[in-house]
Amino acid sequence: MNLILLGPPGAGKGTQAKLLSARFNIPQISTGEILRSAVRESTVMGVRAKGFMDSGSLVPDEVVVGIVEERLLKADCQNGFILDGFPRTIPQADALGQTLQGLGKDLNHVIAITVDTNELIARITGRRTCIKCGKGYHITFDPPKVDGVCDLCGSDLCQRDDDKEETLRMRLQVYDKQTEPLISYYTAQSLVRTVLGQGSIEDIQRSIINLVEERA
Ligand code: AMP
């Protein structure tokens, strides 16, 4: 099963992708996670990407396309994959189409998750991440046991620079301008189904699984 999760920042793509990955035993490919890990490790790519990410802009297409092309070649993608946060532009979607064609694979599902903008802002500005292991929390919806401290490794939690309100507004604009057009792009290929990303994580997961299984 080759699946894309589309949706604005804060729609729950990462959370849903993780659950789908465990359920179907296929990897979650999150370009945001891969880039953040490159930034933490100060690799050449991380240093290049950091400025774009901190300002809420997209990292150049050729960088993320390269990441995904390399990742899709790994053996664990043999039985499928879940793309979370990629593609985010039409050129990225074109590049993905070419890569998949070269690998003899098809896309099976594009699930678009929709969430009201005020809810997105509340979700994202409350997000916190462990500075060491990267585990995510939310100050209201999923708080750590001890305020500001990671349950798993005891390190401090921080707010991603790009989750601060001003940068977030920029990211939402970038989504509307550059990523939202992908819904029409994939609708033209009869691939898009939409789920409402509000309600419990379990209910949203069930809706996605129903969509995937009805067209298995
Ligand atoms: P995310 O965690 O998916 O919200 O991504 C965080 C940031 O990483 C984005 O705001 C972008 O700066 C960068 N990023 C992640 N995925 C992509 C992508 N497919 N294209 C360009 N930039 C990306």
mmCIF file with all atom_site columns, N, CA, C and O in Angstrom, residues 57-99:
data_model
loop_
_atom_site.group_PDB
_atom_site.id
_atom_site.type_symbol
_atom_site.label_atom_id
_atom_site.label_alt_id
_atom_site.label_comp_id
_atom_site.label_asym_id
_atom_site.label_entity_id
_atom_site.label_seq_id
_atom_site.pdbx_PDB_ins_code
_atom_site.Cartn_x
_atom_site.Cartn_y
_atom_site.Cartn_z
_atom_site.occupancy
_atom_site.B_iso_or_equiv
_atom_site.pdbx_formal_charge
_atom_site.auth_seq_id
_atom_site.auth_comp_id
_atom_site.auth_asym_id
_atom_site.auth_atom_id
_atom_site.pdbx_PDB_model_num
ATOM 1   N N  . SER A 1 57 ? 9.289  28.595 5.763   1.00 0.00 ? 57 SER A N  1
ATOM 2   C CA . SER A 1 57 ? 9.238  28.374 4.303   1.00 0.00 ? 57 SER A CA 1
ATOM 3   C C  . SER A 1 57 ? 9.524  26.907 4.001   1.00 0.00 ? 57 SER A C  1
ATOM 4   O O  . SER A 1 57 ? 9.975  26.169 4.871   1.00 0.00 ? 57 SER A O  1
ATOM 5   N N  . LEU A 1 58 ? 9.325  26.558 2.752   1.00 0.00 ? 58 LEU A N  1
ATOM 6   C CA . LEU A 1 58 ? 9.651  25.200 2.334   1.00 0.00 ? 58 LEU A CA 1
ATOM 7   C C  . LEU A 1 58 ? 11.132 25.108 1.985   1.00 0.00 ? 58 LEU A C  1
ATOM 8   O O  . LEU A 1 58 ? 11.720 26.044 1.441   1.00 0.00 ? 58 LEU A O  1
ATOM 9   N N  . VAL A 1 59 ? 11.705 23.964 2.297   1.00 0.00 ? 59 VAL A N  1
ATOM 10  C CA . VAL A 1 59 ? 13.069 23.645 1.878   1.00 0.00 ? 59 VAL A CA 1
ATOM 11  C C  . VAL A 1 59 ? 13.018 23.417 0.361   1.00 0.00 ? 59 VAL A C  1
ATOM 12  O O  . VAL A 1 59 ? 12.005 22.913 -0.149  1.00 0.00 ? 59 VAL A O  1
ATOM 13  N N  . PRO A 1 60 ? 14.080 23.800 -0.391  1.00 0.00 ? 60 PRO A N  1
ATOM 14  C CA . PRO A 1 60 ? 14.005 23.657 -1.850  1.00 0.00 ? 60 PRO A CA 1
ATOM 15  C C  . PRO A 1 60 ? 13.632 22.235 -2.303  1.00 0.00 ? 60 PRO A C  1
ATOM 16  O O  . PRO A 1 60 ? 14.053 21.251 -1.695  1.00 0.00 ? 60 PRO A O  1
ATOM 17  N N  . ASP A 1 61 ? 12.859 22.201 -3.369  1.00 0.00 ? 61 ASP A N  1
ATOM 18  C CA . ASP A 1 61 ? 12.352 20.918 -3.880  1.00 0.00 ? 61 ASP A CA 1
ATOM 19  C C  . ASP A 1 61 ? 13.454 19.876 -4.068  1.00 0.00 ? 61 ASP A C  1
ATOM 20  O O  . ASP A 1 61 ? 13.291 18.721 -3.705  1.00 0.00 ? 61 ASP A O  1
ATOM 21  N N  . GLU A 1 62 ? 14.595 20.317 -4.662  1.00 0.00 ? 62 GLU A N  1
ATOM 22  C CA . GLU A 1 62 ? 15.597 19.284 -5.002  1.00 0.00 ? 62 GLU A CA 1
ATOM 23  C C  . GLU A 1 62 ? 16.135 18.595 -3.747  1.00 0.00 ? 62 GLU A C  1
ATOM 24  O O  . GLU A 1 62 ? 16.508 17.420 -3.790  1.00 0.00 ? 62 GLU A O  1
ATOM 25  N N  . VAL A 1 63 ? 16.151 19.317 -2.610  1.00 0.00 ? 63 VAL A N  1
ATOM 26  C CA . VAL A 1 63 ? 16.654 18.709 -1.374  1.00 0.00 ? 63 VAL A CA 1
ATOM 27  C C  . VAL A 1 63 ? 15.689 17.618 -0.905  1.00 0.00 ? 63 VAL A C  1
ATOM 28  O O  . VAL A 1 63 ? 16.088 16.472 -0.664  1.00 0.00 ? 63 VAL A O  1
ATOM 29  N N  . VAL A 1 64 ? 14.403 17.958 -0.813  1.00 0.00 ? 64 VAL A N  1
ATOM 30  C CA . VAL A 1 64 ? 13.448 16.967 -0.289  1.00 0.00 ? 64 VAL A CA 1
ATOM 31  C C  . VAL A 1 64 ? 13.196 15.842 -1.283  1.00 0.00 ? 64 VAL A C  1
ATOM 32  O O  . VAL A 1 64 ? 13.029 14.689 -0.894  1.00 0.00 ? 64 VAL A O  1
ATOM 33  N N  . VAL A 1 65 ? 13.211 16.173 -2.562  1.00 0.00 ? 65 VAL A N  1
ATOM 34  C CA . VAL A 1 65 ? 13.014 15.115 -3.570  1.00 0.00 ? 65 VAL A CA 1
ATOM 35  C C  . VAL A 1 65 ? 14.164 14.098 -3.442  1.00 0.00 ? 65 VAL A C  1
ATOM 36  O O  . VAL A 1 65 ? 13.940 12.879 -3.455  1.00 0.00 ? 65 VAL A O  1
ATOM 37  N N  . GLY A 1 66 ? 15.382 14.605 -3.245  1.00 0.00 ? 66 GLY A N  1
ATOM 38  C CA . GLY A 1 66 ? 16.545 13.711 -3.083  1.00 0.00 ? 66 GLY A CA 1
ATOM 39  C C  . GLY A 1 66 ? 16.364 12.814 -1.861  1.00 0.00 ? 66 GLY A C  1
ATOM 40  O O  . GLY A 1 66 ? 16.631 11.615 -1.921  1.00 0.00 ? 66 GLY A O  1
ATOM 41  N N  . ILE A 1 67 ? 15.880 13.396 -0.761  1.00 0.00 ? 67 ILE A N  1
ATOM 42  C CA . ILE A 1 67 ? 15.680 12.611 0.474   1.00 0.00 ? 67 ILE A CA 1
ATOM 43  C C  . ILE A 1 67 ? 14.705 11.470 0.203   1.00 0.00 ? 67 ILE A C  1
ATOM 44  O O  . ILE A 1 67 ? 14.933 10.317 0.557   1.00 0.00 ? 67 ILE A O  1
ATOM 45  N N  . VAL A 1 68 ? 13.596 11.789 -0.444  1.00 0.00 ? 68 VAL A N  1
ATOM 46  C CA . VAL A 1 68 ? 12.531 10.792 -0.621  1.00 0.00 ? 68 VAL A CA 1
ATOM 47  C C  . VAL A 1 68 ? 12.965 9.731  -1.635  1.00 0.00 ? 68 VAL A C  1
ATOM 48  O O  . VAL A 1 68 ? 12.740 8.534  -1.426  1.00 0.00 ? 68 VAL A O  1
ATOM 49  N N  . GLU A 1 69 ? 13.631 10.170 -2.697  1.00 0.00 ? 69 GLU A N  1
ATOM 50  C CA . GLU A 1 69 ? 14.088 9.182  -3.696  1.00 0.00 ? 69 GLU A CA 1
ATOM 51  C C  . GLU A 1 69 ? 14.986 8.145  -3.039  1.00 0.00 ? 69 GLU A C  1
ATOM 52  O O  . GLU A 1 69 ? 14.833 6.939  -3.251  1.00 0.00 ? 69 GLU A O  1
ATOM 53  N N  . GLU A 1 70 ? 15.903 8.640  -2.207  1.00 0.00 ? 70 GLU A N  1
ATOM 54  C CA . GLU A 1 70 ? 16.843 7.732  -1.545  1.00 0.00 ? 70 GLU A CA 1
ATOM 55  C C  . GLU A 1 70 ? 16.103 6.802  -0.579  1.00 0.00 ? 70 GLU A C  1
ATOM 56  O O  . GLU A 1 70 ? 16.351 5.602  -0.536  1.00 0.00 ? 70 GLU A O  1
ATOM 57  N N  . ARG A 1 71 ? 15.141 7.378  0.144   1.00 0.00 ? 71 ARG A N  1
ATOM 58  C CA . ARG A 1 71 ? 14.418 6.594  1.161   1.00 0.00 ? 71 ARG A CA 1
ATOM 59  C C  . ARG A 1 71 ? 13.558 5.499  0.516   1.00 0.00 ? 71 ARG A C  1
ATOM 60  O O  . ARG A 1 71 ? 13.446 4.394  1.039   1.00 0.00 ? 71 ARG A O  1
ATOM 61  N N  . LEU A 1 72 ? 12.959 5.812  -0.640  1.00 0.00 ? 72 LEU A N  1
ATOM 62  C CA . LEU A 1 72 ? 12.055 4.840  -1.276  1.00 0.00 ? 72 LEU A CA 1
ATOM 63  C C  . LEU A 1 72 ? 12.807 3.614  -1.814  1.00 0.00 ? 72 LEU A C  1
ATOM 64  O O  . LEU A 1 72 ? 12.207 2.583  -2.084  1.00 0.00 ? 72 LEU A O  1
ATOM 65  N N  . LEU A 1 73 ? 14.129 3.769  -1.972  1.00 0.00 ? 73 LEU A N  1
ATOM 66  C CA . LEU A 1 73 ? 14.916 2.633  -2.469  1.00 0.00 ? 73 LEU A CA 1
ATOM 67  C C  . LEU A 1 73 ? 15.209 1.606  -1.387  1.00 0.00 ? 73 LEU A C  1
ATOM 68  O O  . LEU A 1 73 ? 15.619 0.485  -1.673  1.00 0.00 ? 73 LEU A O  1
ATOM 69  N N  . LYS A 1 74 ? 14.999 1.987  -0.124  1.00 0.00 ? 74 LYS A N  1
ATOM 70  C CA . LYS A 1 74 ? 15.344 1.067  0.977   1.00 0.00 ? 74 LYS A CA 1
ATOM 71  C C  . LYS A 1 74 ? 14.395 -0.127 0.996   1.00 0.00 ? 74 LYS A C  1
ATOM 72  O O  . LYS A 1 74 ? 13.225 -0.021 0.616   1.00 0.00 ? 74 LYS A O  1
ATOM 73  N N  . ALA A 1 75 ? 14.944 -1.245 1.486   1.00 0.00 ? 75 ALA A N  1
ATOM 74  C CA . ALA A 1 75 ? 14.210 -2.513 1.428   1.00 0.00 ? 75 ALA A CA 1
ATOM 75  C C  . ALA A 1 75 ? 12.875 -2.458 2.170   1.00 0.00 ? 75 ALA A C  1
ATOM 76  O O  . ALA A 1 75 ? 11.906 -3.119 1.774   1.00 0.00 ? 75 ALA A O  1
ATOM 77  N N  . ASP A 1 76 ? 12.789 -1.663 3.238   1.00 0.00 ? 76 ASP A N  1
ATOM 78  C CA . ASP A 1 76 ? 11.548 -1.677 4.028   1.00 0.00 ? 76 ASP A CA 1
ATOM 79  C C  . ASP A 1 76 ? 10.376 -1.026 3.290   1.00 0.00 ? 76 ASP A C  1
ATOM 80  O O  . ASP A 1 76 ? 9.246  -1.086 3.755   1.00 0.00 ? 76 ASP A O  1
ATOM 81  N N  . CYS A 1 77 ? 10.639 -0.407 2.134   1.00 0.00 ? 77 CYS A N  1
ATOM 82  C CA . CYS A 1 77 ? 9.533  0.192  1.359   1.00 0.00 ? 77 CYS A CA 1
ATOM 83  C C  . CYS A 1 77 ? 8.958  -0.787 0.333   1.00 0.00 ? 77 CYS A C  1
ATOM 84  O O  . CYS A 1 77 ? 8.039  -0.434 -0.412  1.00 0.00 ? 77 CYS A O  1
ATOM 85  N N  . GLN A 1 78 ? 9.514  -1.989 0.332   1.00 0.00 ? 78 GLN A N  1
ATOM 86  C CA . GLN A 1 78 ? 9.107  -2.994 -0.647  1.00 0.00 ? 78 GLN A CA 1
ATOM 87  C C  . GLN A 1 78 ? 7.592  -3.229 -0.660  1.00 0.00 ? 78 GLN A C  1
ATOM 88  O O  . GLN A 1 78 ? 6.971  -3.316 -1.711  1.00 0.00 ? 78 GLN A O  1
ATOM 89  N N  . ASN A 1 79 ? 6.999  -3.316 0.536   1.00 0.00 ? 79 ASN A N  1
ATOM 90  C CA . ASN A 1 79 ? 5.557  -3.611 0.614   1.00 0.00 ? 79 ASN A CA 1
ATOM 91  C C  . ASN A 1 79 ? 4.693  -2.373 0.772   1.00 0.00 ? 79 ASN A C  1
ATOM 92  O O  . ASN A 1 79 ? 3.508  -2.485 1.036   1.00 0.00 ? 79 ASN A O  1
ATOM 93  N N  . GLY A 1 80 ? 5.311  -1.219 0.664   1.00 0.00 ? 80 GLY A N  1
ATOM 94  C CA . GLY A 1 80 ? 4.519  0.003  0.753   1.00 0.00 ? 80 GLY A CA 1
ATOM 95  C C  . GLY A 1 80 ? 5.161  1.047  1.650   1.00 0.00 ? 80 GLY A C  1
ATOM 96  O O  . GLY A 1 80 ? 6.200  0.796  2.277   1.00 0.00 ? 80 GLY A O  1
ATOM 97  N N  . PHE A 1 81 ? 4.534  2.217  1.695   1.00 0.00 ? 81 PHE A N  1
ATOM 98  C CA . PHE A 1 81 ? 5.069  3.323  2.502   1.00 0.00 ? 81 PHE A CA 1
ATOM 99  C C  . PHE A 1 81 ? 3.954  4.344  2.738   1.00 0.00 ? 81 PHE A C  1
ATOM 100 O O  . PHE A 1 81 ? 2.951  4.374  2.016   1.00 0.00 ? 81 PHE A O  1
ATOM 101 N N  . ILE A 1 82 ? 4.186  5.155  3.762   1.00 0.00 ? 82 ILE A N  1
ATOM 102 C CA . ILE A 1 82 ? 3.256  6.251  4.061   1.00 0.00 ? 82 ILE A CA 1
ATOM 103 C C  . ILE A 1 82 ? 4.050  7.543  3.995   1.00 0.00 ? 82 ILE A C  1
ATOM 104 O O  . ILE A 1 82 ? 4.995  7.727  4.779   1.00 0.00 ? 82 ILE A O  1
ATOM 105 N N  . LEU A 1 83 ? 3.720  8.396  3.072   1.00 0.00 ? 83 LEU A N  1
ATOM 106 C CA . LEU A 1 83 ? 4.418  9.683  2.962   1.00 0.00 ? 83 LEU A CA 1
ATOM 107 C C  . LEU A 1 83 ? 3.688  10.710 3.811   1.00 0.00 ? 83 LEU A C  1
ATOM 108 O O  . LEU A 1 83 ? 2.484  10.927 3.646   1.00 0.00 ? 83 LEU A O  1
ATOM 109 N N  . ASP A 1 84 ? 4.438  11.325 4.725   1.00 0.00 ? 84 ASP A N  1
ATOM 110 C CA . ASP A 1 84 ? 3.858  12.283 5.681   1.00 0.00 ? 84 ASP A CA 1
ATOM 111 C C  . ASP A 1 84 ? 4.624  13.600 5.521   1.00 0.00 ? 84 ASP A C  1
ATOM 112 O O  . ASP A 1 84 ? 5.787  13.692 5.892   1.00 0.00 ? 84 ASP A O  1
ATOM 113 N N  . GLY A 1 85 ? 3.975  14.572 4.877   1.00 0.00 ? 85 GLY A N  1
ATOM 114 C CA . GLY A 1 85 ? 4.655  15.861 4.675   1.00 0.00 ? 85 GLY A CA 1
ATOM 115 C C  . GLY A 1 85 ? 5.353  15.967 3.336   1.00 0.00 ? 85 GLY A C  1
ATOM 116 O O  . GLY A 1 85 ? 6.089  16.918 3.083   1.00 0.00 ? 85 GLY A O  1
ATOM 117 N N  . PHE A 1 86 ? 5.147  15.027 2.476   1.00 0.00 ? 86 PHE A N  1
ATOM 118 C CA . PHE A 1 86 ? 5.702  15.031 1.114   1.00 0.00 ? 86 PHE A CA 1
ATOM 119 C C  . PHE A 1 86 ? 4.701  14.329 0.204   1.00 0.00 ? 86 PHE A C  1
ATOM 120 O O  . PHE A 1 86 ? 4.192  13.281 0.587   1.00 0.00 ? 86 PHE A O  1
ATOM 121 N N  . PRO A 1 87 ? 4.427  14.815 -0.981  1.00 0.00 ? 87 PRO A N  1
ATOM 122 C CA . PRO A 1 87 ? 4.915  16.063 -1.577  1.00 0.00 ? 87 PRO A CA 1
ATOM 123 C C  . PRO A 1 87 ? 4.194  17.281 -1.003  1.00 0.00 ? 87 PRO A C  1
ATOM 124 O O  . PRO A 1 87 ? 3.101  17.168 -0.456  1.00 0.00 ? 87 PRO A O  1
ATOM 125 N N  . ARG A 1 88 ? 4.838  18.430 -1.146  1.00 0.00 ? 88 ARG A N  1
ATOM 126 C CA . ARG A 1 88 ? 4.250  19.685 -0.666  1.00 0.00 ? 88 ARG A CA 1
ATOM 127 C C  . ARG A 1 88 ? 4.158  20.711 -1.780  1.00 0.00 ? 88 ARG A C  1
ATOM 128 O O  . ARG A 1 88 ? 3.671  21.811 -1.544  1.00 0.00 ? 88 ARG A O  1
ATOM 129 N N  . THR A 1 89 ? 4.637  20.385 -2.962  1.00 0.00 ? 89 THR A N  1
ATOM 130 C CA . THR A 1 89 ? 4.520  21.292 -4.118  1.00 0.00 ? 89 THR A CA 1
ATOM 131 C C  . THR A 1 89 ? 4.222  20.435 -5.351  1.00 0.00 ? 89 THR A C  1
ATOM 132 O O  . THR A 1 89 ? 4.484  19.223 -5.343  1.00 0.00 ? 89 THR A O  1
ATOM 133 N N  . ILE A 1 90 ? 3.739  21.109 -6.403  1.00 0.00 ? 90 ILE A N  1
ATOM 134 C CA . ILE A 1 90 ? 3.468  20.352 -7.643  1.00 0.00 ? 90 ILE A CA 1
ATOM 135 C C  . ILE A 1 90 ? 4.762  19.749 -8.212  1.00 0.00 ? 90 ILE A C  1
ATOM 136 O O  . ILE A 1 90 ? 4.756  18.567 -8.577  1.00 0.00 ? 90 ILE A O  1
ATOM 137 N N  . PRO A 1 91 ? 5.881  20.495 -8.272  1.00 0.00 ? 91 PRO A N  1
ATOM 138 C CA . PRO A 1 91 ? 7.102  19.847 -8.780  1.00 0.00 ? 91 PRO A CA 1
ATOM 139 C C  . PRO A 1 91 ? 7.511  18.625 -7.946  1.00 0.00 ? 91 PRO A C  1
ATOM 140 O O  . PRO A 1 91 ? 7.998  17.630 -8.496  1.00 0.00 ? 91 PRO A O  1
ATOM 141 N N  . GLN A 1 92 ? 7.286  18.667 -6.627  1.00 0.00 ? 92 GLN A N  1
ATOM 142 C CA . GLN A 1 92 ? 7.608  17.475 -5.823  1.00 0.00 ? 92 GLN A CA 1
ATOM 143 C C  . GLN A 1 92 ? 6.701  16.311 -6.209  1.00 0.00 ? 92 GLN A C  1
ATOM 144 O O  . GLN A 1 92 ? 7.135  15.153 -6.291  1.00 0.00 ? 92 GLN A O  1
ATOM 145 N N  . ALA A 1 93 ? 5.415  16.611 -6.457  1.00 0.00 ? 93 ALA A N  1
ATOM 146 C CA . ALA A 1 93 ? 4.482  15.541 -6.837  1.00 0.00 ? 93 ALA A CA 1
ATOM 147 C C  . ALA A 1 93 ? 4.875  14.963 -8.202  1.00 0.00 ? 93 ALA A C  1
ATOM 148 O O  . ALA A 1 93 ? 4.829  13.746 -8.410  1.00 0.00 ? 93 ALA A O  1
ATOM 149 N N  . ASP A 1 94 ? 5.303  15.842 -9.122  1.00 0.00 ? 94 ASP A N  1
ATOM 150 C CA . ASP A 1 94 ? 5.751  15.357 -10.439 1.00 0.00 ? 94 ASP A CA 1
ATOM 151 C C  . ASP A 1 94 ? 6.971  14.444 -10.272 1.00 0.00 ? 94 ASP A C  1
ATOM 152 O O  . ASP A 1 94 ? 7.051  13.368 -10.878 1.00 0.00 ? 94 ASP A O  1
ATOM 153 N N  . ALA A 1 95 ? 7.916  14.895 -9.431  1.00 0.00 ? 95 ALA A N  1
ATOM 154 C CA . ALA A 1 95 ? 9.137  14.103 -9.230  1.00 0.00 ? 95 ALA A CA 1
ATOM 155 C C  . ALA A 1 95 ? 8.792  12.754 -8.598  1.00 0.00 ? 95 ALA A C  1
ATOM 156 O O  . ALA A 1 95 ? 9.342  11.716 -8.991  1.00 0.00 ? 95 ALA A O  1
ATOM 157 N N  . LEU A 1 96 ? 7.861  12.764 -7.639  1.00 0.00 ? 96 LEU A N  1
ATOM 158 C CA . LEU A 1 96 ? 7.466  11.504 -7.003  1.00 0.00 ? 96 LEU A CA 1
ATOM 159 C C  . LEU A 1 96 ? 6.857  10.555 -8.047  1.00 0.00 ? 96 LEU A C  1
ATOM 160 O O  . LEU A 1 96 ? 7.176  9.363  -8.077  1.00 0.00 ? 96 LEU A O  1
ATOM 161 N N  . GLY A 1 97 ? 6.010  11.109 -8.903  1.00 0.00 ? 97 GLY A N  1
ATOM 162 C CA . GLY A 1 97 ? 5.382  10.288 -9.942  1.00 0.00 ? 97 GLY A CA 1
ATOM 163 C C  . GLY A 1 97 ? 6.446  9.620  -10.810 1.00 0.00 ? 97 GLY A C  1
ATOM 164 O O  . GLY A 1 97 ? 6.367  8.419  -11.094 1.00 0.00 ? 97 GLY A O  1
ATOM 165 N N  . GLN A 1 98 ? 7.469  10.394 -11.173 1.00 0.00 ? 98 GLN A N  1
ATOM 166 C CA . GLN A 1 98 ? 8.527  9.821  -12.025 1.00 0.00 ? 98 GLN A CA 1
ATOM 167 C C  . GLN A 1 98 ? 9.316  8.749  -11.286 1.00 0.00 ? 98 GLN A C  1
ATOM 168 O O  . GLN A 1 98 ? 9.645  7.698  -11.845 1.00 0.00 ? 98 GLN A O  1
ATOM 169 N N  . THR A 1 99 ? 9.622  9.032  -10.011 1.00 0.00 ? 99 THR A N  1
ATOM 170 C CA . THR A 1 99 ? 10.385 8.044  -9.230  1.00 0.00 ? 99 THR A CA 1
ATOM 171 C C  . THR A 1 99 ? 9.600  6.745  -9.114  1.00 0.00 ? 99 THR A C  1
ATOM 172 O O  . THR A 1 99 ? 10.141 5.653  -9.318  1.00 0.00 ? 99 THR A O  1
#
